[in-house]
Tab-separated table of C-alpha atoms and ligand atoms in Angstrom:
chain	number	residue	atom	x	y	z
A	272	MET	CA	89.741	47.535	58.506
A	273	SER	CA	89.407	50.932	59.946
A	274	THR	CA	87.025	53.411	58.096
A	275	ILE	CA	87.657	56.894	58.050
A	276	ASP	CA	85.138	59.119	59.782
A	277	TYR	CA	84.043	62.009	57.713
A	278	SER	CA	81.522	63.405	59.841
A	279	GLU	CA	84.132	65.102	62.338
A	280	LYS	CA	85.784	68.630	61.506
A	281	ILE	CA	89.005	66.574	61.011
A	282	PRO	CA	88.685	63.338	58.940
A	283	ASN	CA	90.200	60.493	60.621
A	284	ASN	CA	90.540	56.951	61.577
A	285	VAL	CA	92.306	57.364	64.881
A	286	ASP	CA	88.988	57.822	66.957
A	287	LEU	CA	89.941	61.384	67.610
A	288	ALA	CA	86.397	61.722	68.803
A	289	ASN	CA	87.093	59.983	71.855
A	290	ASP	CA	90.259	62.166	72.822
A	291	LYS	CA	88.967	65.485	73.610
A	292	THR	CA	92.099	67.327	74.209
A	293	LEU	CA	93.991	65.840	71.352
A	294	GLN	CA	90.997	66.901	69.215
A	295	ARG	CA	90.970	70.521	70.530
A	296	ALA	CA	94.378	70.985	69.964
A	297	LEU	CA	94.140	69.638	66.568
A	298	GLU	CA	91.197	71.914	65.796
A	299	HIS	CA	93.057	74.622	67.130
A	300	TRP	CA	95.836	73.790	64.709
A	301	GLN	CA	93.504	73.272	61.494
A	302	PRO	CA	92.597	77.214	60.889
A	303	ARG	CA	96.346	78.055	61.152
A	304	PHE	CA	97.045	75.260	58.567
A	305	LEU	CA	94.410	76.682	56.259
A	306	ASP	CA	95.939	80.250	56.908
A	307	TRP	CA	99.320	78.910	55.556
A	308	TRP	CA	97.546	77.038	52.608
A	309	ARG	CA	95.873	80.369	51.666
A	310	GLU	CA	99.010	82.137	51.982
A	311	MET	CA	101.972	79.703	50.780
A	312	GLY	CA	99.914	77.108	48.710
A	313	PRO	CA	98.356	77.470	45.299
A	314	ASN	CA	96.180	80.157	46.414
A	315	ASP	CA	95.341	81.699	42.920
A	316	PHE	CA	93.468	78.877	42.183
A	317	ALA	CA	91.362	78.719	45.319
A	318	SER	CA	88.218	79.046	43.663
A	319	VAL	CA	88.590	76.715	40.824
A	320	ASP	CA	87.090	73.223	40.567
A	321	VAL	CA	89.637	70.467	40.518
A	322	TYR	CA	89.109	67.031	39.923
A	323	LEU	CA	91.105	65.363	42.925
A	324	ARG	CA	91.268	62.034	44.921
A	325	THR	CA	90.414	62.009	48.692
A	326	ALA	CA	91.475	59.145	50.910
A	327	VAL	CA	88.411	57.311	52.234
A	328	GLY	CA	89.977	54.324	53.556
A	329	VAL	CA	93.444	52.789	54.080
A	330	ASP	CA	93.274	49.414	52.359
A	331	ALA	CA	95.433	48.939	49.328
A	332	GLN	CA	92.223	48.733	47.005
A	333	GLY	CA	89.785	51.219	46.521
A	334	TRP	CA	91.175	53.710	49.413
A	335	ALA	CA	90.523	56.951	47.194
A	336	HIS	CA	87.340	58.724	45.902
A	337	TYR	CA	87.739	61.091	43.173
A	338	GLY	CA	85.549	63.889	42.604
A	339	THR	CA	85.514	67.634	41.908
A	340	VAL	CA	86.492	69.928	45.023
A	341	LYS	CA	87.740	73.422	45.309
A	342	MET	CA	91.386	73.117	46.977
A	343	PRO	CA	90.496	74.988	50.201
A	344	ASP	CA	87.623	72.556	50.856
A	345	TYR	CA	89.826	69.470	50.599
A	346	ARG	CA	89.197	67.039	53.383
A	347	TRP	CA	92.571	66.951	54.778
A	348	GLY	CA	92.772	64.388	57.623
A	349	ILE	CA	94.539	61.722	59.639
A	350	PHE	CA	94.800	58.222	58.444
A	351	LEU	CA	96.920	55.406	59.618
A	352	ALA	CA	97.493	52.210	57.891
A	353	ASP	CA	95.760	49.264	59.778
A	354	PRO	CA	97.757	47.975	62.524
A	355	ILE	CA	99.671	44.675	62.023
A	356	ALA	CA	98.713	42.117	64.739
A	357	ASP	CA	101.461	41.085	67.176
A	358	ARG	CA	103.754	43.234	64.861
A	359	THR	CA	107.502	42.739	66.832
A	360	ILE	CA	110.504	45.268	66.083
A	361	GLY	CA	112.071	44.024	63.056
A	362	PHE	CA	115.472	45.427	63.354
A	363	GLY	CA	118.171	46.620	65.834
A	364	ASP	CA	119.052	45.921	69.481
A	365	SER	CA	115.421	44.843	70.364
A	366	LEU	CA	114.889	42.730	67.539
A	367	GLY	CA	111.866	40.619	67.927
A	368	GLN	CA	110.356	42.684	71.013
A	369	PRO	CA	106.773	43.854	70.743
A	370	VAL	CA	106.736	47.288	68.810
A	371	TRP	CA	106.164	50.456	71.075
A	372	GLN	CA	102.658	52.153	71.015
A	373	GLN	CA	104.348	55.167	72.616
A	374	VAL	CA	107.609	56.782	72.459
A	375	PRO	CA	110.196	55.616	75.030
A	376	GLY	CA	111.679	58.481	76.824
A	377	GLU	CA	115.235	57.568	76.009
A	378	PHE	CA	114.545	57.990	72.452
A	379	ARG	CA	112.231	61.150	72.553
A	380	SER	CA	114.542	63.481	71.221
A	381	GLN	CA	115.853	61.311	68.326
A	382	PHE	CA	112.242	60.633	67.262
A	383	ARG	CA	111.187	64.164	67.327
A	384	ARG	CA	113.851	65.208	65.065
A	385	LEU	CA	113.434	62.641	62.515
A	386	ILE	CA	109.475	63.565	62.365
A	387	VAL	CA	109.930	67.301	62.373
A	388	THR	CA	112.279	67.058	59.491
A	389	GLN	CA	110.139	64.657	57.725
A	390	GLY	CA	107.197	66.894	58.294
A	391	ASP	CA	109.018	70.115	57.262
A	392	THR	CA	109.637	68.697	53.565
A	393	GLU	CA	106.100	68.393	53.022
A	394	PRO	CA	104.740	71.940	53.334
A	395	ALA	CA	108.074	73.325	51.891
A	396	SER	CA	107.135	71.550	48.700
A	397	VAL	CA	103.802	73.060	48.385
A	398	GLU	CA	105.575	76.265	48.868
A	399	GLN	CA	108.126	75.611	46.106
A	400	GLN	CA	105.584	74.773	43.610
A	401	HIS	CA	103.118	77.841	44.508
A	402	ARG	CA	103.103	79.592	41.266
A	403	LEU	CA	103.793	76.883	39.072
A	404	GLY	CA	99.786	76.777	38.146
A	405	HIS	CA	100.342	79.764	36.020
A	406	THR	CA	102.399	78.288	33.536
A	407	CYS	CA	100.762	74.452	33.609
A	408	PRO	CA	101.613	72.769	30.218
A	409	SER	CA	97.885	70.931	30.124
A	410	LEU	CA	94.932	70.768	32.432
A	411	TYR	CA	95.855	67.489	32.905
A	412	ASP	CA	99.275	68.314	34.361
A	413	LEU	CA	97.753	71.170	36.455
A	414	ARG	CA	95.264	68.588	38.090
A	415	ASN	CA	98.425	66.503	38.983
A	416	LEU	CA	100.085	69.482	40.450
A	417	PHE	CA	97.186	70.367	42.609
A	418	GLN	CA	96.843	66.629	43.570
A	419	ILE	CA	100.341	66.469	44.839
A	420	ASN	CA	100.098	69.793	46.684
A	421	VAL	CA	96.965	68.486	48.409
A	422	GLU	CA	98.590	65.340	49.359
A	423	GLU	CA	101.973	66.992	50.719
A	424	GLY	CA	99.330	69.138	52.781
A	425	ARG	CA	97.871	65.730	54.106
A	426	HIS	CA	101.329	64.545	54.899
A	427	LEU	CA	102.153	67.418	56.699
A	428	TRP	CA	98.623	66.603	58.844
A	429	ALA	CA	100.152	62.965	59.238
A	430	MET	CA	103.418	64.315	60.889
A	431	VAL	CA	101.504	67.070	62.992
A	432	TYR	CA	99.189	64.327	64.205
A	433	ILE	CA	102.142	62.183	65.474
A	434	LEU	CA	103.673	65.332	67.012
A	435	HIS	CA	100.643	66.360	68.872
A	436	ALA	CA	99.688	63.048	69.785
A	437	TYR	CA	102.777	61.669	71.111
A	438	PHE	CA	105.074	64.542	72.037
A	439	GLY	CA	102.967	66.699	74.087
A	440	ARG	CA	103.922	70.339	74.523
A	441	ASP	CA	107.181	70.029	72.653
A	442	GLY	CA	105.094	68.494	69.739
A	443	ARG	CA	102.461	71.345	69.697
A	444	GLU	CA	105.365	73.741	69.558
A	445	GLU	CA	107.319	71.903	66.623
A	446	ALA	CA	103.829	71.483	65.072
A	447	GLY	CA	103.588	75.470	65.035
A	448	GLU	CA	107.231	75.944	63.824
A	449	LEU	CA	106.255	73.616	60.764
A	450	LEU	CA	104.072	76.288	59.552
A	451	ALA	CA	106.422	79.329	60.466
A	452	ARG	CA	109.829	78.039	58.449
A	453	HIS	CA	109.210	78.743	54.767
A	454	SER	CA	111.094	77.482	51.670
A	455	GLY	CA	113.869	79.723	50.711
A	456	ASP	CA	113.173	82.147	53.631
A	457	VAL	CA	116.348	84.058	54.601
A	458	ASP	CA	115.572	83.942	58.062
A	459	LYS	CA	113.666	80.883	58.589
A	460	PRO	CA	114.221	78.413	55.871
A	461	ARG	CA	113.177	75.039	55.583
A	462	ILE	CA	115.326	72.449	57.383
A	463	LEU	CA	116.962	70.669	54.438
A	464	GLY	CA	118.823	72.411	51.184
A	465	THR	CA	116.767	70.795	48.319
A	466	PHE	CA	113.597	72.000	50.019
A	467	ASN	CA	114.721	75.744	49.737
A	468	GLU	CA	115.464	75.251	45.995
A	469	PRO	CA	113.374	77.431	43.774
A	470	ILE	CA	110.912	75.250	41.738
A	471	GLU	CA	110.065	78.004	39.018
A	472	ASP	CA	109.513	75.807	35.887
A	473	TRP	CA	107.778	72.741	35.144
A	474	LEU	CA	111.046	70.837	33.838
A	475	SER	CA	112.206	71.422	37.486
A	476	PHE	CA	109.062	70.192	38.911
A	477	PHE	CA	109.257	67.062	37.017
A	478	CYS	CA	112.661	66.486	38.300
A	479	PHE	CA	111.759	67.163	41.810
A	480	CYS	CA	109.139	64.530	41.671
A	481	TYR	CA	111.132	62.358	40.111
A	482	PHE	CA	114.481	62.813	42.421
A	483	THR	CA	113.227	64.733	45.481
A	484	ASP	CA	109.998	63.044	46.182
A	485	ARG	CA	111.770	59.527	45.818
A	486	ASP	CA	113.952	60.523	48.235
A	487	GLY	CA	110.713	60.990	50.490
A	488	LYS	CA	109.791	57.600	49.359
A	489	PHE	CA	112.841	56.085	50.895
A	490	GLN	CA	112.664	57.874	54.031
A	491	LEU	CA	109.133	57.049	54.512
A	492	LYS	CA	109.765	53.262	53.787
A	493	SER	CA	112.752	53.323	56.447
A	494	LEU	CA	110.167	55.004	58.964
A	495	ALA	CA	107.444	52.500	58.150
A	496	GLU	CA	110.037	49.859	59.585
A	497	SER	CA	110.170	51.866	62.803
A	498	SER	CA	109.325	50.077	66.108
A	499	PHE	CA	107.217	52.994	67.157
A	500	ASP	CA	104.114	51.653	65.598
A	501	PRO	CA	101.982	54.729	65.205
A	502	LEU	CA	104.693	56.357	63.131
A	503	ALA	CA	105.163	53.246	61.013
A	504	ARG	CA	101.443	53.033	60.252
A	505	THR	CA	101.251	56.830	59.388
A	506	CYS	CA	104.103	56.103	57.104
A	507	ARG	CA	102.735	53.045	55.397
A	508	PHE	CA	99.754	55.006	54.303
A	509	MET	CA	101.596	58.038	53.044
A	510	LEU	CA	103.626	55.625	50.658
A	511	THR	CA	100.205	54.931	49.054
A	512	GLU	CA	99.792	58.479	48.052
A	513	GLU	CA	103.289	59.123	47.458
A	514	ALA	CA	103.478	56.442	44.673
A	515	HIS	CA	101.318	59.154	42.541
A	516	HIS	CA	103.972	61.865	42.834
A	517	MET	CA	106.717	59.787	41.605
A	518	PHE	CA	104.345	58.656	38.762
A	519	VAL	CA	103.899	62.475	37.788
A	520	GLY	CA	107.820	62.830	37.822
A	521	GLU	CA	108.527	59.786	35.801
A	522	THR	CA	105.835	60.368	33.317
A	523	GLY	CA	106.408	63.751	32.992
A	524	LEU	CA	110.087	63.559	32.197
A	525	GLY	CA	109.172	60.792	29.714
A	526	ARG	CA	106.865	62.899	27.944
A	527	ILE	CA	109.396	65.640	27.513
A	528	VAL	CA	111.674	63.382	25.909
A	529	ARG	CA	108.990	61.824	23.771
A	530	ARG	CA	108.083	65.109	22.484
A	531	THR	CA	111.800	65.913	22.121
A	532	LEU	CA	112.532	62.858	19.979
A	533	GLU	CA	109.502	63.786	17.646
A	534	VAL	CA	110.929	67.160	17.239
A	535	MET	CA	114.415	65.916	16.309
A	536	LYS	CA	112.636	63.448	13.791
A	537	GLU	CA	110.542	66.634	12.375
A	538	ALA	CA	113.707	68.684	12.138
A	539	GLY	CA	115.972	65.867	10.949
A	540	SER	CA	118.758	66.879	13.411
A	541	ASP	CA	119.577	66.470	17.063
A	542	ASP	CA	121.286	69.860	17.087
A	543	PRO	CA	120.179	71.548	20.413
A	544	GLU	CA	119.537	74.709	18.587
A	545	ALA	CA	117.205	73.153	16.141
A	546	VAL	CA	115.288	71.433	19.042
A	547	ARG	CA	115.072	74.661	20.889
A	548	ARG	CA	113.621	76.418	17.670
A	549	GLN	CA	110.674	73.942	17.545
A	550	GLY	CA	110.209	74.921	21.057
A	551	ALA	CA	111.224	71.817	22.787
A	552	VAL	CA	113.716	70.699	25.470
A	553	ASP	CA	116.991	69.330	23.787
A	554	LEU	CA	118.360	66.422	25.824
A	555	PRO	CA	121.368	68.006	26.629
A	556	LEU	CA	119.447	70.624	28.515
A	557	LEU	CA	117.551	67.940	30.144
A	558	GLN	CA	120.660	66.383	31.061
A	559	ARG	CA	121.602	69.420	33.011
A	560	TYR	CA	118.605	69.657	35.033
A	561	LEU	CA	118.907	65.955	36.011
A	562	ASN	CA	122.468	66.629	37.089
A	563	PHE	CA	121.236	69.486	39.168
A	564	TRP	CA	118.325	67.633	41.049
A	565	PHE	CA	119.794	64.480	41.620
A	566	SER	CA	122.995	65.788	43.064
A	567	SER	CA	120.798	68.323	45.218
A	568	SER	CA	118.827	65.078	46.351
A	569	LEU	CA	121.727	62.792	47.151
A	570	ASP	CA	122.609	65.113	50.164
A	571	LEU	CA	119.273	64.431	51.614
A	572	PHE	CA	120.362	61.105	52.761
A	573	GLY	CA	122.997	62.576	54.881
A	574	SER	CA	126.710	61.549	55.680
A	575	GLU	CA	128.248	58.339	54.394
A	576	VAL	CA	129.578	57.507	57.935
A	577	SER	CA	127.104	58.698	60.584
A	578	SER	CA	126.961	57.769	64.347
A	579	ASN	CA	123.458	59.424	64.350
A	580	ALA	CA	122.445	56.644	61.731
A	581	ALA	CA	124.157	54.157	63.707
A	582	THR	CA	122.035	54.968	66.773
A	583	THR	CA	118.682	55.377	65.173
A	584	PHE	CA	119.293	52.045	63.627
A	585	ALA	CA	120.494	50.242	66.973
A	586	ASN	CA	117.609	51.915	68.567
A	587	GLY	CA	114.789	50.658	66.359
A	588	ILE	CA	113.968	54.067	65.260
A	589	LYS	CA	114.528	53.821	61.557
A	590	GLY	CA	114.961	50.839	59.496
A	591	ARG	CA	116.035	50.288	55.999
A	592	PRO	CA	113.575	50.374	53.377
A	593	ASP	CA	112.061	46.872	52.801
A	594	GLU	CA	113.681	45.623	56.089
A	595	MET	CA	111.969	42.398	56.135
A	596	THR	CA	112.084	41.319	52.361
A	597	GLN	CA	115.481	42.870	51.277
A	598	TYR	CA	117.590	41.863	54.426
A	599	GLN	CA	118.694	38.634	56.245
A	600	ASP	CA	120.829	40.216	59.086
A	601	HIS	CA	118.559	42.820	60.771
A	602	VAL	CA	120.938	43.441	63.612
A	603	CYS	CA	124.058	44.256	61.886
A	604	ALA	CA	126.324	44.646	64.704
A	605	ASP	CA	129.472	43.195	63.423
A	606	SER	CA	129.166	43.491	59.569
A	607	THR	CA	130.872	46.216	57.431
A	608	PHE	CA	129.826	48.173	54.252
A	609	GLU	CA	132.450	49.673	51.830
A	610	ILE	CA	132.251	53.108	50.953
A	611	GLU	CA	134.455	55.157	48.817
A	612	VAL	CA	136.283	58.503	50.400
A	613	PRO	CA	138.549	60.486	48.876
A	614	ASP	CA	142.102	59.679	49.738
A	615	GLY	CA	143.045	63.004	50.470
A	616	LYS	CA	145.753	63.122	47.687
A	617	GLY	CA	143.274	63.644	44.930
A	618	GLY	CA	142.066	60.130	44.397
A	619	VAL	CA	139.486	57.793	45.762
A	620	MET	CA	139.963	55.089	48.322
A	621	LYS	CA	137.697	52.363	49.533
A	622	ASP	CA	137.151	52.188	53.386
A	623	ALA	CA	135.237	49.897	55.638
A	624	SER	CA	132.710	50.962	57.987
A	625	PRO	CA	130.642	49.348	60.470
A	626	MET	CA	127.363	48.487	58.726
A	627	ARG	CA	125.341	50.514	61.204
A	628	ASN	CA	127.049	53.600	60.777
A	629	ALA	CA	126.821	53.139	56.973
A	630	MET	CA	122.927	53.200	56.961
A	631	ASN	CA	122.598	56.262	55.234
A	632	GLU	CA	124.784	55.152	52.599
A	633	VAL	CA	122.748	51.910	52.217
A	634	LEU	CA	119.583	53.883	51.576
A	635	ARG	CA	121.305	56.252	49.345
A	636	ASP	CA	122.693	53.269	47.239
A	637	ALA	CA	118.951	51.623	46.948
A	638	TYR	CA	117.634	55.081	46.056
A	639	ILE	CA	120.074	55.389	43.322
A	640	ARG	CA	119.169	52.050	41.959
A	641	ASP	CA	115.643	53.367	42.112
A	642	CYS	CA	116.325	56.297	40.095
A	643	GLU	CA	118.260	54.177	37.341
A	644	ILE	CA	115.013	52.884	36.363
A	645	GLY	CA	113.304	55.815	34.634
A	646	LEU	CA	116.610	56.578	32.998
A	647	LYS	CA	116.624	53.079	31.561
A	648	ARG	CA	113.313	53.770	30.110
A	649	TRP	CA	113.912	57.161	28.591
A	650	ASN	CA	117.238	55.794	26.993
A	651	MET	CA	115.232	52.991	25.611
A	652	GLN	CA	112.744	55.493	23.762
A	653	ILE	CA	115.865	57.625	22.668
A	654	LYS	CA	117.563	54.463	21.260
A	655	ARG	CA	114.466	53.246	19.641
A	656	ALA	CA	114.038	56.595	17.898
A	657	GLY	CA	117.595	55.780	16.295
A	658	TYR	CA	119.675	58.317	18.280
A	659	LYS	CA	122.952	57.669	20.243
A	660	PHE	CA	122.397	60.179	23.001
A	661	GLU	CA	122.137	58.711	26.507
A	662	LEU	CA	121.028	60.111	29.928
A	663	LYS	CA	123.033	59.489	32.543
A	664	LEU	CA	123.155	60.075	36.442
A	665	PRO	CA	125.978	61.727	37.634
A	666	SER	CA	128.263	59.918	40.193
A	667	SER	CA	127.264	60.419	43.755
A	668	ARG	CA	130.362	62.037	44.374
A	669	PHE	CA	129.587	65.018	42.035
A	670	ARG	CA	128.585	68.226	43.394
A	671	ARG	CA	128.080	66.940	47.060
A	672	ALA	CA	127.679	69.539	49.698
A	673	ILE	CA	127.356	66.989	52.460
A	674	GLY	CA	129.128	63.967	53.601
A	675	ALA	CA	132.667	62.597	52.797
A	676	TRP	CA	132.593	64.168	49.148
A	677	ALA	CA	131.179	67.494	50.587
A	678	ASN	CA	133.032	70.313	48.455
A	679	VAL	CA	135.602	67.936	46.824
A	680	PRO	CA	135.702	68.595	43.095
A	681	THR	CA	134.919	65.977	40.639
A	682	ASP	CA	133.692	65.741	37.078
A	683	LEU	CA	130.413	63.944	36.292
A	684	ASP	CA	131.813	60.694	36.600
A	685	GLY	CA	133.089	61.050	40.116
A	686	ARG	CA	136.679	61.704	39.342
A	687	PRO	CA	138.510	64.399	41.647
A	688	ILE	CA	139.880	67.086	39.546
A	689	ASP	CA	141.118	70.444	40.562
A	690	ARG	CA	139.236	73.600	41.633
A	691	GLU	CA	140.004	75.422	38.249
A	692	GLU	CA	138.998	72.541	36.042
A	693	LEU	CA	135.810	72.455	38.096
A	694	ASP	CA	135.085	76.056	37.732
A	695	ARG	CA	135.859	75.850	34.005
A	696	LEU	CA	133.376	72.904	33.542
A	697	MET	CA	130.604	73.000	35.883
A	698	PRO	CA	128.758	75.614	33.818
A	699	GLY	CA	128.258	72.842	31.204
A	700	TRP	CA	127.147	70.348	33.795
A	701	LEU	CA	124.545	72.422	35.545
A	702	PRO	CA	121.726	74.677	34.000
A	703	SER	CA	123.118	77.706	32.725
A	704	ALA	CA	121.284	81.045	33.244
A	705	SER	CA	120.417	80.870	29.305
A	706	ASP	CA	119.060	77.336	29.905
A	707	LYS	CA	116.583	78.559	32.486
A	708	ALA	CA	115.895	81.323	30.527
A	709	PHE	CA	114.798	79.225	27.664
A	710	VAL	CA	112.887	76.879	29.566
A	711	ARG	CA	111.361	79.923	31.067
A	712	SER	CA	110.425	80.981	27.756
A	713	LEU	CA	108.617	77.641	26.981
A	714	MET	CA	106.650	78.002	30.039
A	715	GLN	CA	103.088	79.393	28.278
A	716	ARG	CA	100.156	77.897	29.854
A	717	VAL	CA	97.922	75.839	27.858
A	718	VAL	CA	94.426	75.288	29.448
A	719	GLU	CA	92.086	74.103	26.527
A	720	PRO	CA	91.119	70.612	27.439
A	721	GLY	CA	93.165	67.968	25.907
A	722	LYS	CA	95.897	70.357	24.325
A	723	MET	CA	99.397	70.079	25.332
A	724	ALA	CA	102.483	72.932	25.321
A	725	ALA	CA	104.612	72.138	22.535
A	726	TRP	CA	107.564	70.692	24.824
A	727	ILE	CA	105.660	67.851	26.244
A	728	ALA	CA	103.755	64.822	24.714
A	729	PRO	CA	100.302	63.906	25.845
A	730	PRO	CA	100.067	61.197	28.669
A	731	ASP	CA	98.997	57.758	27.525
A	732	ARG	CA	95.871	57.977	29.414
A	733	GLY	CA	93.796	60.149	31.466
A	734	ILE	CA	93.300	59.924	35.395
A	735	ASN	CA	90.952	57.475	36.753
A	736	ASN	CA	89.966	55.920	33.550
A	737	LEU	CA	88.954	59.309	31.990
A	738	PRO	CA	89.992	60.604	28.747
A	739	VAL	CA	93.119	62.841	28.345
A	740	ASP	CA	91.125	65.870	27.096
A	741	TYR	CA	88.569	65.742	30.213
A	742	GLU	CA	88.508	69.256	31.718
A	743	TYR	CA	90.272	68.123	34.751
A	744	VAL	CA	90.566	71.831	36.221
A	745	ARG	CA	87.554	74.200	35.589
A	746	LEU	CA	89.085	77.271	35.560
A	747	SER	CA	86.081	79.746	34.808
B	1080	LIG	FE1	104.786	63.896	51.132
B	1081	LIG	FE1	105.421	63.452	47.672
């Protein structure tokens, strides 16, 4: 197992000390990263003590150390999962050949584009969440927000390392650009749509962690299959950290549901107005937030049928999540995949696409199944409390901006409807201005250890076996 060298300016397990040119280039990038963090990160909390975990190894057990740090002093570093001996290419046209330790020249631009796109999402989310600290529902949640923020910063480092180490001058330029684009910036926005959506309240934050970070999980899982071994190893370790982000999303939304059910019981009513009067989030409002973030996140997977997806699979650049364990056919040269497309007459028709071209859709399908898990759990809570309400994921055709269903008006079940009907019904399907204003009114900061805002139940347990009322962030 490789250990992480913490005596270096940049903690790493890639033997940076023995590559002076690379080390110098990254040490040059480091202060620019810190400037970006101070400007775009949770800068109002730069001087507070936060109980954070830091990577100290890369094996699954005991990889993290927990301790109190001020965020600007966090040790962002470069950590790759240990290599797998004699690893061979797991999919595509070069199946079975040894994996690559360098980027093959002919695939360079495809790799670069994927790495830059992944890298761009990491700082984007820190920028989106930049002001949330001021309205935290508890110190426990505040700590989780900061943990996610520092780890997204670390993920940026992970991608910047690959760019610097394997893409020469182009890579260094791209690494600079990753700090120059900003979420929601009119002139230089982040690359992907969802990463330019504002996250101004904690309901959006938990939805983002649940739906958008989960897109990240699936992208990382498919890059962890890559034939370019350093990229695969980088992504494998990122997934270890990423699991916590999804945990925050799932438990955050679950705690909101639990609190809402308590309030419904106390009020003896499931009327949204009655729930709101008690300062909690009514379930239909939660549903509208889910509709928004889920449909936005679906676009991140790209078009249903894509020649680009076919080439990246064929060339061994990007596989499917759990390629080895979930699939038998790793070449997919002559199989097909059935997709649903608009029939041009206001209906839906099935179309068979060559499997390789449908890889985005294969990924999206796996993602949707993963998204269902939390909803099942929350619906169980609702049912056990004795209410009929059911939270549902909208159809993957609903409100799409990319792919076969882009700008095709459909209802929540994916049935094509006409444009006027959509305009009439859409306000009931997405968070309205008054929904957002109400949610904003709930966002009062709670910072007494162990106390929770009225709209969210406490977590089942604290972090790293500490009690829920531990002072996870010392503000004074
Ligand atoms: Fe990330
Ligand atoms: Fe994440």
